[in-house]
Tab-separated table of C-alpha atoms in Angstrom:
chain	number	residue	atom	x	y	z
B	1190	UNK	CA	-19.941	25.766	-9.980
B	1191	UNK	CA	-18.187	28.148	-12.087
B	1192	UNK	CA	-17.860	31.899	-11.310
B	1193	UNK	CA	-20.388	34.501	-12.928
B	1194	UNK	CA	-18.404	36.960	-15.546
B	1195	UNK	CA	-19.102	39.801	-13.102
B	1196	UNK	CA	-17.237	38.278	-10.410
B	1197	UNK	CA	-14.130	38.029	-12.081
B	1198	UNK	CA	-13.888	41.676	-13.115
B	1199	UNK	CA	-14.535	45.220	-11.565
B	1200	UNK	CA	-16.252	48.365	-13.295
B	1201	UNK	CA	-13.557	51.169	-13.191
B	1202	UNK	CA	-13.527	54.911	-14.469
B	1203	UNK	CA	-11.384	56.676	-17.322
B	1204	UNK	CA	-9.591	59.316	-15.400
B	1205	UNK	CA	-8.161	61.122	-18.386
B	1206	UNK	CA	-7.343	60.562	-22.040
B	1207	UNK	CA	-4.381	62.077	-23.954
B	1208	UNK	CA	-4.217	61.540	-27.912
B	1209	UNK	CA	-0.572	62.005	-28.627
B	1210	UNK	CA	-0.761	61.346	-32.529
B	1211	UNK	CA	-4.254	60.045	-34.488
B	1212	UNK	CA	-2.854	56.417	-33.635
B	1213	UNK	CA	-0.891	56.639	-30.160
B	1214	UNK	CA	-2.936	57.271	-27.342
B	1215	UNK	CA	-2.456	57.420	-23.103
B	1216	UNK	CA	-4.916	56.830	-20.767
B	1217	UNK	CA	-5.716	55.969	-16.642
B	1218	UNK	CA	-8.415	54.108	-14.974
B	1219	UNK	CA	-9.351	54.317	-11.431
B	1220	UNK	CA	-7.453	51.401	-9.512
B	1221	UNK	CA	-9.163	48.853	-7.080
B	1222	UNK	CA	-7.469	49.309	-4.097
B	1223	UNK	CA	-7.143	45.173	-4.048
B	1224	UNK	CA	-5.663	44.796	-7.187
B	1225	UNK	CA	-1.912	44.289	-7.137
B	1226	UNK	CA	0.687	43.499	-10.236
B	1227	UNK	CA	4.298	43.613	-10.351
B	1228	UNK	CA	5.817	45.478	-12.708
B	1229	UNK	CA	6.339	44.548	-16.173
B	1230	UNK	CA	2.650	42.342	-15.780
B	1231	UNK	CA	-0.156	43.363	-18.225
B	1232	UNK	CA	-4.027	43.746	-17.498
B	1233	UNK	CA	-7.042	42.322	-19.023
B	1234	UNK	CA	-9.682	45.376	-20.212
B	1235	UNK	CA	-12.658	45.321	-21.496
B	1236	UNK	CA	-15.877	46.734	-22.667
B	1237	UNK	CA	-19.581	45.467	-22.992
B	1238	UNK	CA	-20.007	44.538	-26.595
B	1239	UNK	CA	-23.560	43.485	-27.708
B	1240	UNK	CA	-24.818	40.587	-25.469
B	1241	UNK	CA	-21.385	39.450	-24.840
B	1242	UNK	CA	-17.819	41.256	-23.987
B	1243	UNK	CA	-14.475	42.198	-25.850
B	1244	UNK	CA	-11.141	42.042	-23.992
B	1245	UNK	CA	-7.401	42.822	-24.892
B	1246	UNK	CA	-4.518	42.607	-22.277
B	1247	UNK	CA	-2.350	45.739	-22.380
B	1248	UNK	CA	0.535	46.360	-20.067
B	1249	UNK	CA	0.316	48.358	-17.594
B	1250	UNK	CA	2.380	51.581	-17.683
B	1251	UNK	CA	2.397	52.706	-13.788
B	1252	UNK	CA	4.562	51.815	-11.169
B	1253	UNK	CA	3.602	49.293	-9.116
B	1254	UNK	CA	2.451	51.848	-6.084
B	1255	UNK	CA	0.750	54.346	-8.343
B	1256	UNK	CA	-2.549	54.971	-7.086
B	1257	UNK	CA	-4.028	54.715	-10.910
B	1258	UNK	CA	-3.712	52.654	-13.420
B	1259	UNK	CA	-2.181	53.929	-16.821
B	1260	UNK	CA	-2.112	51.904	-20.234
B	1261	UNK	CA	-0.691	53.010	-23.640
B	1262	UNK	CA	-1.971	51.499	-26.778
B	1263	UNK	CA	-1.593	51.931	-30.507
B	1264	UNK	CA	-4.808	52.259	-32.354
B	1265	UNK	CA	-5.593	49.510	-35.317
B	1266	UNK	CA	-7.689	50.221	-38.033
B	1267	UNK	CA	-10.686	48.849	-38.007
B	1268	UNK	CA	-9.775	46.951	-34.297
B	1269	UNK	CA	-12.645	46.146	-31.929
B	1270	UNK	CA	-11.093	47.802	-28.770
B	1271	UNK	CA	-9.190	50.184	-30.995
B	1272	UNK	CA	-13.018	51.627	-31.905
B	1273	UNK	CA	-13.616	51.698	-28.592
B	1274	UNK	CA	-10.576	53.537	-27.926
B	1275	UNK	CA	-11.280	56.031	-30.092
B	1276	UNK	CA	-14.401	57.408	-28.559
B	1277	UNK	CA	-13.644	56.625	-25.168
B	1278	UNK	CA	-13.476	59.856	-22.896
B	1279	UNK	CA	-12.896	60.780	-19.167
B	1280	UNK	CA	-16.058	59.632	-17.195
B	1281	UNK	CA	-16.567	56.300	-19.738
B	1282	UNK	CA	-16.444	52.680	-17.948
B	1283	UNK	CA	-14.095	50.404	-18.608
B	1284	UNK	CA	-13.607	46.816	-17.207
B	1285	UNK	CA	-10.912	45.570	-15.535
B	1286	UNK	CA	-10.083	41.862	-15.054
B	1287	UNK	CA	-9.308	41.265	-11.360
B	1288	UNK	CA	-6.172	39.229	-11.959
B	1289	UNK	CA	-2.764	40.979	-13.405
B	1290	UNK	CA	-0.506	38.185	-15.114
B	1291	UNK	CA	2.477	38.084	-17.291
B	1292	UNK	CA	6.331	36.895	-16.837
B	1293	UNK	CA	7.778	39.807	-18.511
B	1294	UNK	CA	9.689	40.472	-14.978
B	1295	UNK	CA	13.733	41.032	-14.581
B	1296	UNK	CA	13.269	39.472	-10.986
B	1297	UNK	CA	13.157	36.013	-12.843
B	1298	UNK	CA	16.486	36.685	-13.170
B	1299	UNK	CA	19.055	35.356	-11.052
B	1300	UNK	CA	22.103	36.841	-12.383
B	1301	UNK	CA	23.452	39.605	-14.393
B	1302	UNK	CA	24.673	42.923	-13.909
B	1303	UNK	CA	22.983	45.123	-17.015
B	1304	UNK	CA	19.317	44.793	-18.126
B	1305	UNK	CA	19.374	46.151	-21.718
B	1306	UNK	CA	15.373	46.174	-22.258
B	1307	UNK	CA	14.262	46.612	-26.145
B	1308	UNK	CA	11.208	47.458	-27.205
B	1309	UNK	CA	9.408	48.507	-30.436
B	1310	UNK	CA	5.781	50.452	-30.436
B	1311	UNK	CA	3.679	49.898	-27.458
B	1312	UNK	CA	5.871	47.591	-26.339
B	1313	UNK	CA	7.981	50.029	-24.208
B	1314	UNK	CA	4.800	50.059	-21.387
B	1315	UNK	CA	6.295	47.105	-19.365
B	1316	UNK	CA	9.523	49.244	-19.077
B	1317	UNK	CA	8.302	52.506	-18.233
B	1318	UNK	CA	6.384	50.657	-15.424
B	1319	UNK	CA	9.787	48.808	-14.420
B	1320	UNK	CA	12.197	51.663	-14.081
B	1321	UNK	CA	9.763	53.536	-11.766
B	1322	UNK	CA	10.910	50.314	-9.325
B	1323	UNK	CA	13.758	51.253	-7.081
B	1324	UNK	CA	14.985	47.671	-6.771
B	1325	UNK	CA	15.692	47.502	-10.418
B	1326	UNK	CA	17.823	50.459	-9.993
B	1327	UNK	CA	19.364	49.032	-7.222
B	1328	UNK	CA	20.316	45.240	-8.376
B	1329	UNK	CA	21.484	46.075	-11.540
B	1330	UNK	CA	24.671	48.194	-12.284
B	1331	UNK	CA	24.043	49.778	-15.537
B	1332	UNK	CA	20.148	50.013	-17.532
B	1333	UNK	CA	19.683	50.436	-21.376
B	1334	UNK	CA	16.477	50.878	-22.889
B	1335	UNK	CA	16.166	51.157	-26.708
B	1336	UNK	CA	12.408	51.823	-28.178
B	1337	UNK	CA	12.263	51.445	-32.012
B	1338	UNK	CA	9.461	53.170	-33.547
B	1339	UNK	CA	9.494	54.642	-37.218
B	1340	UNK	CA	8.584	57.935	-36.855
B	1341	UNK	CA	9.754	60.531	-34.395
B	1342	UNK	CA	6.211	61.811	-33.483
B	1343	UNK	CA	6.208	58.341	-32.130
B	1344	UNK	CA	8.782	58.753	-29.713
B	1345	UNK	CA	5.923	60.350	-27.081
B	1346	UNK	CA	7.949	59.380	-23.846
B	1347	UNK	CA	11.224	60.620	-24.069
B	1348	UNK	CA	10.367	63.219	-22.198
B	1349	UNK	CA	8.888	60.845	-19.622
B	1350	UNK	CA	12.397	58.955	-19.305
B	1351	UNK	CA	14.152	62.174	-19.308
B	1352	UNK	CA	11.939	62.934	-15.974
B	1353	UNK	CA	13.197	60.135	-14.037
B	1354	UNK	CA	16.493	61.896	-13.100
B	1355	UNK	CA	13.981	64.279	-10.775
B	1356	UNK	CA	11.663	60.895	-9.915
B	1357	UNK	CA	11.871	61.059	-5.669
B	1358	UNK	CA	12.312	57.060	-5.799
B	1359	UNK	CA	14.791	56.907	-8.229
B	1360	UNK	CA	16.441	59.519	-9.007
B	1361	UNK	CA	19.596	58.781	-7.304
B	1362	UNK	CA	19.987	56.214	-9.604
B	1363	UNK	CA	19.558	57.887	-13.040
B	1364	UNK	CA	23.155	58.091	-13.874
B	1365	UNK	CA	22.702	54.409	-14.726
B	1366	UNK	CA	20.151	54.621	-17.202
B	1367	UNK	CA	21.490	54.785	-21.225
B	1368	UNK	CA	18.460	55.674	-23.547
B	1369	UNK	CA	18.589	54.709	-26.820
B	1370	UNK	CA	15.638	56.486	-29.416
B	1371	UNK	CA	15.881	53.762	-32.847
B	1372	UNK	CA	14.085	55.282	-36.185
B	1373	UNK	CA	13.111	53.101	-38.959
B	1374	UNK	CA	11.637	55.618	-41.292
B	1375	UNK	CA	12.610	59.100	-40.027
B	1376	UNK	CA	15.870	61.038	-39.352
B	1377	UNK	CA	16.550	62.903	-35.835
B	1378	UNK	CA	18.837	64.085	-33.841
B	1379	UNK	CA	20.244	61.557	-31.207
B	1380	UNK	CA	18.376	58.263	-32.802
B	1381	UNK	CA	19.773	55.875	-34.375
B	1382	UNK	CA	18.216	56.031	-37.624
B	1383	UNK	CA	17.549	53.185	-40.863
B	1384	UNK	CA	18.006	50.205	-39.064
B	1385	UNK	CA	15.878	47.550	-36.897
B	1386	UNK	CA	17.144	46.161	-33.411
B	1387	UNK	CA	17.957	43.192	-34.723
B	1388	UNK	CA	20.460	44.416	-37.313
B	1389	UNK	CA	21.972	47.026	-34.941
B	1390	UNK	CA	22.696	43.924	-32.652
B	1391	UNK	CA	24.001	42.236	-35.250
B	1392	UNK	CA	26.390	44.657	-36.194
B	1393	UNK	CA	27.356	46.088	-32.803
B	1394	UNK	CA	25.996	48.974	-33.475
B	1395	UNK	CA	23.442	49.520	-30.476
B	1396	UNK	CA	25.972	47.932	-28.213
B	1397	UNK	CA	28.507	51.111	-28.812
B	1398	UNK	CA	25.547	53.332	-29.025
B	1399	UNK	CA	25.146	51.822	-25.298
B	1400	UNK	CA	28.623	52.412	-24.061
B	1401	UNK	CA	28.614	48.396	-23.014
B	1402	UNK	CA	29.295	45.069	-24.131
B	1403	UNK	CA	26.711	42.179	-24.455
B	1404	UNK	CA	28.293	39.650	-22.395
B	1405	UNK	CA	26.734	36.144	-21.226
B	1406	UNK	CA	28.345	36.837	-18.004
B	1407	UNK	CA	26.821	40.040	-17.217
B	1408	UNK	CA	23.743	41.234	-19.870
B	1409	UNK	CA	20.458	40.025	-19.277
B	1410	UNK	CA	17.891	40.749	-22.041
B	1411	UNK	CA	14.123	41.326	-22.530
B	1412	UNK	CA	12.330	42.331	-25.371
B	1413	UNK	CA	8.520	43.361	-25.467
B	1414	UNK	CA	7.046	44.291	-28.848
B	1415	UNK	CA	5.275	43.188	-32.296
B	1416	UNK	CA	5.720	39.473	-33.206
B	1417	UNK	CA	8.530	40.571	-36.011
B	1418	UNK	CA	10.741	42.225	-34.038
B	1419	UNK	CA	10.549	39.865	-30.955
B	1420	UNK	CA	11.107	36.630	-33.836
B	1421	UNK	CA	14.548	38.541	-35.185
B	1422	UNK	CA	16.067	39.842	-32.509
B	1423	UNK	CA	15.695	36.979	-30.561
B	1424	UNK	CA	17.723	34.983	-33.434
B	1425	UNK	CA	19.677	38.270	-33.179
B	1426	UNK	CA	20.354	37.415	-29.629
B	1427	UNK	CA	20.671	33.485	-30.186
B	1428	UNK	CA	23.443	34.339	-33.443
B	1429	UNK	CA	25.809	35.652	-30.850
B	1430	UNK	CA	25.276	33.184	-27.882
B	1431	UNK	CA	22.811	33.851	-25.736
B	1432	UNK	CA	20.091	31.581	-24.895
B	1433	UNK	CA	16.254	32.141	-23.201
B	1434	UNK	CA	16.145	32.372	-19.921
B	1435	UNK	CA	14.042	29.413	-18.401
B	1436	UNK	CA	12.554	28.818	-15.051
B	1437	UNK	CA	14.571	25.453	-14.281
B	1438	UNK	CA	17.419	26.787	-17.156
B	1439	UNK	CA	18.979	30.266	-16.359
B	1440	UNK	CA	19.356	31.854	-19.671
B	1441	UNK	CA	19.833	35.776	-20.831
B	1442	UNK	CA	16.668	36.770	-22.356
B	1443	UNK	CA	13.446	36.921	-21.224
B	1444	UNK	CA	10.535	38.361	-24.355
B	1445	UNK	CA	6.870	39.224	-24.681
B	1446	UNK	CA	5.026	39.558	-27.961
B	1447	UNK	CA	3.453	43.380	-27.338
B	1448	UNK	CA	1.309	45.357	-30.050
């Protein structure tokens, strides 16, 4: 007998809402004390639509021992949950699939001794929920994490990264971390500015901007974001000799489509 829809998710409560521009948006759920995920995993939320449900998975922002549960999205025109989205306020009930999945997770590693992690958009979550792990800190040597957006209103967590060197978990560690702010459309200060990730590979350009080589020997790879920039900088990746890392086939890059 199949399980009913109700026992496969729970009912939780929106903590708080912050609108950081009329598109990006922050929020946090209460969290199930049984539900677990390891960082870099996504969840499944949802809302009561008519006689029937809508769900989206987004990934989840919060370190894996956070005693909420945050999410970051980017609001679509005209998008069933983005509509949602945009009225929901603290109080509101959301609903929460019980089961956390995704293989977005350096672990699956083996090897390697940086983790350069690229993102574009909403696509940064996974990592934000990753480097608030002190074992990634501590099995890799050196961290790079570029986020390409194309406006710098859009780069809403610098701060948040910038915060880490005072984190009590991993703080120690935050002389390892390079940052690296990418602007398609915009001009500022520190960014790298005109360019996607997959032409600043190409041309070695966020490599320097780094301070590190891309080696097969020591840089492991993983890239979360829209379809585009996951496609191309993959090939990116592939046009200088790395290969996808596979379960039964070590490789350097592991990628998630992310919107």
């Amino acid at each position: 007998m199949a399980s009913s829809p109700e026992a496969k998710y729970t009912e939780e409560t929106v903590l708080w809402v912050k609108r950081h521009t009329p598109k990006l948006m922050t929020f946090a759920v209460s969290r199930p004390e049984a539900y677990r995920f390891s960082a870099g995993q996504f969840s499944r939320l949802g809302f009561r639509d008519g006689e029937g449900f809508i769900w989206r998975a987004y990934s989840v922002v919060s370190a894996e021992y956070a005693d909420t549960l945050e999410y970051f999205t980017v609001l679509i025109e005209g998008g069933p949950m983005s509509v949602k989205f945009a009225h929901m306020q603290a109080g509101d009930t959301i609903l929460l699939d019980k089961t956390a999945t995704g293989f977005l997770l350096p672990e699956r590693f083996q090897d390697g001794r940086d983790l350069v992690m690229l993102c574009t958009g909403s696509g940064i979550a996974p990592f934000l929920s990753i480097l608030e792990q002190p074992e990634i800190w501590q099995r890799f040597d050196r961290l790079a994490l570029a986020h390409s957006v194309s406006r710098a209103d859009e780069l809403i967590f610098n701060d948040r990264i910038a915060a880490l060197s005072e984190h009590p978990l991993v703080g120690e560690y935050f002389g390892k971390l390079t940052f690296q702010p990418v602007l398609t459309r915009d001009q500022t200060d520190g960014a790298l500015c005109g360019k996607r990730l997959p032409a600043l590979i190409s041309d070695g350009t966020l490599a320097a901007a780094f301070g590190m080589a891309f080696t097969q020997a020591d840089t492991r790879f993983m890239l979360c974001g829209n379809p585009d920039m996951v496609k191309d900088t993959f090939q990116a990746l592939l046009d200088k000799g790395f290969a996808m890392h596979r379960n039964r086939i070590p490789g350097h890059i592991l990628m998630e489509n992310g919107f």
